[in-house]
């Protein structure tokens, strides 16, 4: 199973670190550099233009907030942390 030309948003998170550990060919992108040997591009969802310098054709998107107690009490916060980042990355 080869995932060449793949970028991963959220590499420093719960699932991202395991994927990067198993797949050194995947490029990490995000605000925080994960503790891995994978190539990493520091980007924020407000500055996605820097992705133009990466040749990729697949995206793994693992950005979100896992504070379920807080998010369950405020639907708009859940959308802000878990839906808006995906929307912004797809339509920017």
Coordinates of N, CA, C and O in Angstrom, one line a residue:
X1 N 0.9 -1.2 0.0 CA 0.0 0.0 0.0 C 0.9 1.2 0.0 O 1.5 1.5 1.0
X2 N 1.0 1.9 -1.1 CA 1.8 3.1 -1.3 C 1.0 4.3 -1.3 O 0.0 4.4 -2.0
X3 N 1.4 5.3 -0.5 CA 0.6 6.6 -0.4 C 1.6 7.7 -0.8 O 1.8 8.6 -0.1
X4 N 2.2 7.6 -2.0 CA 3.1 8.7 -2.4 C 2.3 10.0 -2.7 O 1.1 9.9 -3.0
X5 N 2.9 11.1 -2.5 CA 2.3 12.4 -2.7 C 1.1 12.6 -1.8 O 0.1 13.2 -2.3
X6 N 1.2 12.2 -0.6 CA 0.1 12.4 0.4 C 0.6 13.4 1.4 O 1.7 13.3 1.9
X7 N -0.4 14.3 1.8 CA -0.1 15.2 2.9 C -1.1 14.8 4.0 O -2.2 14.3 3.7
X8 N -0.7 15.1 5.2 CA -1.6 14.8 6.4 C -1.7 16.1 7.3 O -0.7 16.6 7.7
X9 N -2.9 16.6 7.4 CA -3.2 17.6 8.4 C -3.4 17.0 9.7 O -4.2 16.0 9.8
X10 N -2.8 17.5 10.8 CA -3.1 17.0 12.1 C -2.1 15.9 12.5 O -2.5 15.0 13.3
X11 N -0.9 15.9 12.1 CA 0.1 14.9 12.4 C 0.5 14.9 13.8 O 1.0 13.8 14.3
X12 N 0.3 15.9 14.6 CA 0.7 15.9 16.0 C -0.4 15.4 16.9 O -0.3 15.4 18.1
X13 N -1.6 15.1 16.3 CA -2.7 14.7 17.1 C -2.7 13.2 17.4 O -1.8 12.5 17.1
X14 N -3.8 12.8 18.0 CA -4.0 11.4 18.5 C -3.7 10.4 17.4 O -2.9 9.5 17.6
X15 N -4.4 10.5 16.3 CA -4.2 9.5 15.2 C -3.0 9.8 14.3 O -2.4 8.9 13.8
X16 N -2.8 11.1 14.0 CA -1.8 11.5 13.1 C -0.4 10.9 13.4 O 0.3 10.5 12.5
X17 N -0.1 10.9 14.6 CA 1.3 10.5 15.0 C 1.5 9.0 14.6 O 2.6 8.6 14.2
X18 N 0.5 8.2 14.8 CA 0.6 6.8 14.4 C 0.7 6.6 12.9 O 1.5 5.7 12.5
X19 N 0.0 7.3 12.2 CA 0.0 7.2 10.7 C 1.4 7.6 10.2 O 2.0 6.9 9.4
X20 N 1.9 8.7 10.7 CA 3.2 9.2 10.3 C 4.3 8.2 10.7 O 5.3 8.0 10.0
X21 N 4.2 7.6 11.9 CA 5.2 6.7 12.3 C 5.3 5.5 11.4 O 6.4 5.0 11.1
X22 N 4.1 5.0 10.9 CA 4.1 3.9 9.9 C 4.4 4.3 8.5 O 4.8 3.4 7.7
X23 N 4.2 5.5 8.2 CA 4.4 6.0 6.8 C 5.3 7.2 6.6 O 4.9 8.3 6.6
X24 N 6.6 6.9 6.6 CA 7.6 8.1 6.5 C 7.5 8.8 5.2 O 8.1 9.9 5.1
X25 N 6.8 8.3 4.2 CA 6.7 9.0 2.9 C 5.6 10.1 3.0 O 5.5 10.9 2.1
X26 N 4.7 10.1 4.0 CA 3.6 11.1 4.1 C 4.2 12.4 4.6 O 5.0 12.4 5.6
X27 N 3.8 13.5 4.0 CA 4.2 14.8 4.4 C 3.2 15.4 5.4 O 2.0 15.4 5.2
X28 N 3.8 15.8 6.6 CA 2.9 16.4 7.6 C 2.8 17.9 7.3 O 3.8 18.6 6.9
X29 N 1.6 18.4 7.5 CA 1.3 19.9 7.3 C 0.5 20.3 8.5 O -0.4 19.6 9.0
X30 N 0.8 21.4 9.1 CA 0.0 22.0 10.2 C 0.8 23.0 11.0 O 1.9 23.3 10.7
X31 N 0.2 23.4 12.1 CA 0.8 24.4 12.9 C 1.9 23.9 13.8 O 2.9 24.5 14.1
X32 N 1.8 22.6 14.2 CA 2.7 22.0 15.1 C 3.5 20.9 14.4 O 2.8 20.0 13.9
X33 N 4.8 20.9 14.5 CA 5.6 19.8 13.9 C 5.5 18.6 14.8 O 5.7 18.7 16.0
X34 N 5.1 17.5 14.3 CA 4.9 16.3 15.1 C 6.3 15.7 15.4 O 7.3 16.0 14.7
X35 N 6.3 14.9 16.4 CA 7.6 14.2 16.8 C 7.8 13.0 15.9 O 7.5 11.9 16.3
X36 N 8.2 13.3 14.7 CA 8.5 12.2 13.7 C 9.6 12.7 12.8 O 10.0 13.8 12.8
X37 N 10.0 11.7 11.9 CA 11.1 12.0 11.0 C 10.5 12.5 9.6 O 11.2 12.8 8.7
X38 N 9.1 12.5 9.5 CA 8.5 12.9 8.3 C 8.8 14.3 7.9 O 9.0 15.2 8.8
X39 N 8.8 14.6 6.6 CA 8.9 16.0 6.2 C 7.7 16.8 6.7 O 6.6 16.2 6.7
X40 N 7.9 18.0 7.2 CA 6.8 18.8 7.7 C 6.8 20.2 7.1 O 7.9 20.8 7.0
X41 N 5.6 20.7 6.8 CA 5.5 22.1 6.3 C 4.6 22.8 7.4 O 3.5 22.3 7.7
X42 N 5.1 23.9 7.9 CA 4.4 24.6 8.9 C 3.3 25.5 8.2 O 3.7 26.4 7.5
X43 N 2.1 25.2 8.4 CA 1.0 26.0 7.8 C -0.1 26.1 8.8 O -0.3 25.4 9.7
X44 N -0.8 27.2 8.6 CA -2.1 27.5 9.4 C -3.2 27.5 8.4 O -3.0 27.7 7.2
X45 N -4.4 27.2 8.8 CA -5.5 27.2 7.8 C -5.7 28.5 7.2 O -6.4 28.6 6.2
X46 N -5.2 29.6 7.7 CA -5.3 30.9 7.1 C -4.2 31.2 6.1 O -4.2 32.2 5.4
X47 N -3.2 30.3 6.0 CA -2.1 30.5 5.1 C -1.8 29.3 4.3 O -0.7 28.8 4.2
X48 N -2.8 28.8 3.6 CA -2.7 27.5 2.9 C -1.9 27.7 1.6 O -1.6 26.7 0.9
X49 N -1.6 28.9 1.2 CA -0.9 29.2 -0.1 C 0.4 28.5 -0.1 O 0.9 28.1 -1.1
X50 N 1.0 28.3 1.1 CA 2.3 27.6 1.1 C 2.3 26.2 0.6 O 3.3 25.6 0.3
X51 N 1.1 25.6 0.6 CA 0.9 24.2 0.1 C 1.1 24.2 -1.4 O 1.3 23.1 -2.0
X52 N 1.1 25.3 -2.1 CA 1.4 25.3 -3.5 C 2.8 24.8 -3.9 O 3.0 24.4 -5.0
X53 N 3.7 24.8 -3.0 CA 5.0 24.3 -3.2 C 5.2 22.8 -3.1 O 6.2 22.3 -3.3
X54 N 4.1 22.2 -2.6 CA 4.1 20.7 -2.4 C 3.4 20.0 -3.6 O 2.3 20.4 -3.9
X55 N 4.0 19.0 -4.1 CA 3.3 18.2 -5.1 C 2.6 17.0 -4.4 O 3.2 16.1 -4.0
X56 N 1.3 17.2 -4.3 CA 0.5 16.1 -3.6 C -0.8 15.9 -4.4 O -1.3 16.8 -5.1
X57 N -1.3 14.7 -4.2 CA -2.6 14.4 -4.9 C -3.6 13.7 -3.9 O -4.7 13.3 -4.3
X58 N -3.1 13.5 -2.6 CA -4.0 12.9 -1.6 C -3.9 13.7 -0.3 O -2.8 14.1 0.0
X59 N -5.0 13.8 0.4 CA -5.0 14.5 1.7 C -5.7 13.6 2.7 O -6.7 13.1 2.5
X60 N -5.0 13.5 3.9 CA -5.6 12.9 5.1 C -5.8 14.1 6.0 O -4.9 14.8 6.4
X61 N -7.1 14.3 6.4 CA -7.4 15.5 7.2 C -7.9 15.0 8.6 O -9.0 14.4 8.8
X62 N -7.1 15.3 9.6 CA -7.3 14.8 11.0 C -7.4 16.0 12.0 O -7.1 15.8 13.2
X63 N -7.7 17.1 11.5 CA -7.8 18.3 12.4 C -9.1 18.3 13.1 O -10.2 18.0 12.6
X64 N -9.1 18.6 14.4 CA -10.3 18.7 15.2 C -10.0 18.9 16.7 O -8.9 19.0 17.1
X65 N -11.1 18.9 17.4 CA -11.0 19.1 18.9 C -11.6 17.9 19.5 O -12.8 17.5 19.2
X66 N -11.0 17.3 20.5 CA -11.5 16.1 21.1 C -12.0 16.3 22.5 O -12.3 15.4 23.3
X67 N -12.2 17.6 22.9 CA -12.8 17.9 24.2 C -14.3 17.7 24.1 O -15.1 18.7 24.0
X68 N -14.8 16.5 24.1 CA -16.2 16.2 23.8 C -17.1 16.8 24.9 O -18.2 17.2 24.5
X69 N -16.7 16.9 26.1 CA -17.6 17.4 27.1 C -17.9 18.9 26.8 O -19.1 19.3 26.8
X70 N -16.9 19.7 26.5 CA -17.2 21.1 26.2 C -18.0 21.2 24.8 O -18.9 22.0 24.7
X71 N -17.6 20.4 23.8 CA -18.2 20.5 22.5 C -19.6 20.1 22.6 O -20.5 20.6 21.8
X72 N -20.0 19.1 23.4 CA -21.4 18.6 23.5 C -22.3 19.7 24.1 O -23.5 19.7 23.8
X73 N -21.7 20.6 24.9 CA -22.5 21.6 25.5 C -22.6 22.9 24.7 O -23.4 23.8 25.0
X74 N -21.9 22.9 23.6 CA -22.0 24.1 22.7 C -21.8 23.7 21.3 O -20.6 23.5 20.8
X75 N -22.9 23.5 20.6 CA -22.9 23.0 19.2 C -22.0 23.9 18.3 O -21.3 23.4 17.4
X76 N -22.1 25.2 18.5 CA -21.4 26.1 17.6 C -19.8 25.9 17.8 O -19.1 26.1 16.8
X77 N -19.4 25.7 19.0 CA -18.0 25.4 19.2 C -17.5 24.1 18.5 O -16.4 24.1 18.0
X78 N -18.4 23.1 18.5 CA -18.1 21.9 17.9 C -17.9 22.1 16.4 O -16.9 21.6 15.8
X79 N -18.8 22.9 15.8 CA -18.7 23.2 14.4 C -17.4 24.0 14.1 O -16.7 23.8 13.1
X80 N -17.1 25.0 15.0 CA -16.0 25.9 14.8 C -14.7 25.0 14.8 O -13.8 25.3 14.0
X81 N -14.6 24.0 15.7 CA -13.3 23.3 15.8 C -13.2 22.1 14.9 O -12.1 21.6 14.6
X82 N -14.3 21.5 14.5 CA -14.3 20.2 13.7 C -14.8 20.3 12.3 O -14.4 19.5 11.5
X83 N -15.6 21.3 12.0 CA -16.1 21.4 10.6 C -15.5 22.5 9.9 O -15.1 22.3 8.7
X84 N -15.4 23.7 10.5 CA -14.9 24.8 9.8 C -13.5 24.6 9.2 O -13.2 25.1 8.1
X85 N -12.5 24.0 10.0 CA -11.2 23.8 9.4 C -11.2 23.0 8.1 O -10.5 23.3 7.2
X86 N -12.0 22.0 8.1 CA -12.1 21.1 6.8 C -12.7 22.0 5.7 O -12.2 22.0 4.6
X87 N -13.8 22.7 6.0 CA -14.4 23.6 5.0 C -13.4 24.6 4.4 O -13.3 24.8 3.2
X88 N -12.7 25.2 5.3 CA -11.7 26.2 4.9 C -10.6 25.6 4.1 O -10.2 26.2 3.1
X89 N -10.1 24.4 4.4 CA -9.0 23.8 3.6 C -9.5 23.3 2.3 O -8.7 23.3 1.3
X90 N -10.8 23.0 2.2 CA -11.3 22.5 0.9 C -11.6 23.6 -0.1 O -11.5 23.4 -1.3
X91 N -12.0 24.8 0.4 CA -12.5 25.8 -0.5 C -11.6 27.1 -0.5 O -12.0 28.1 -0.9
X92 N -10.3 26.9 0.0 CA -9.4 28.0 0.0 C -8.5 27.9 -1.2 O -8.1 26.9 -1.7

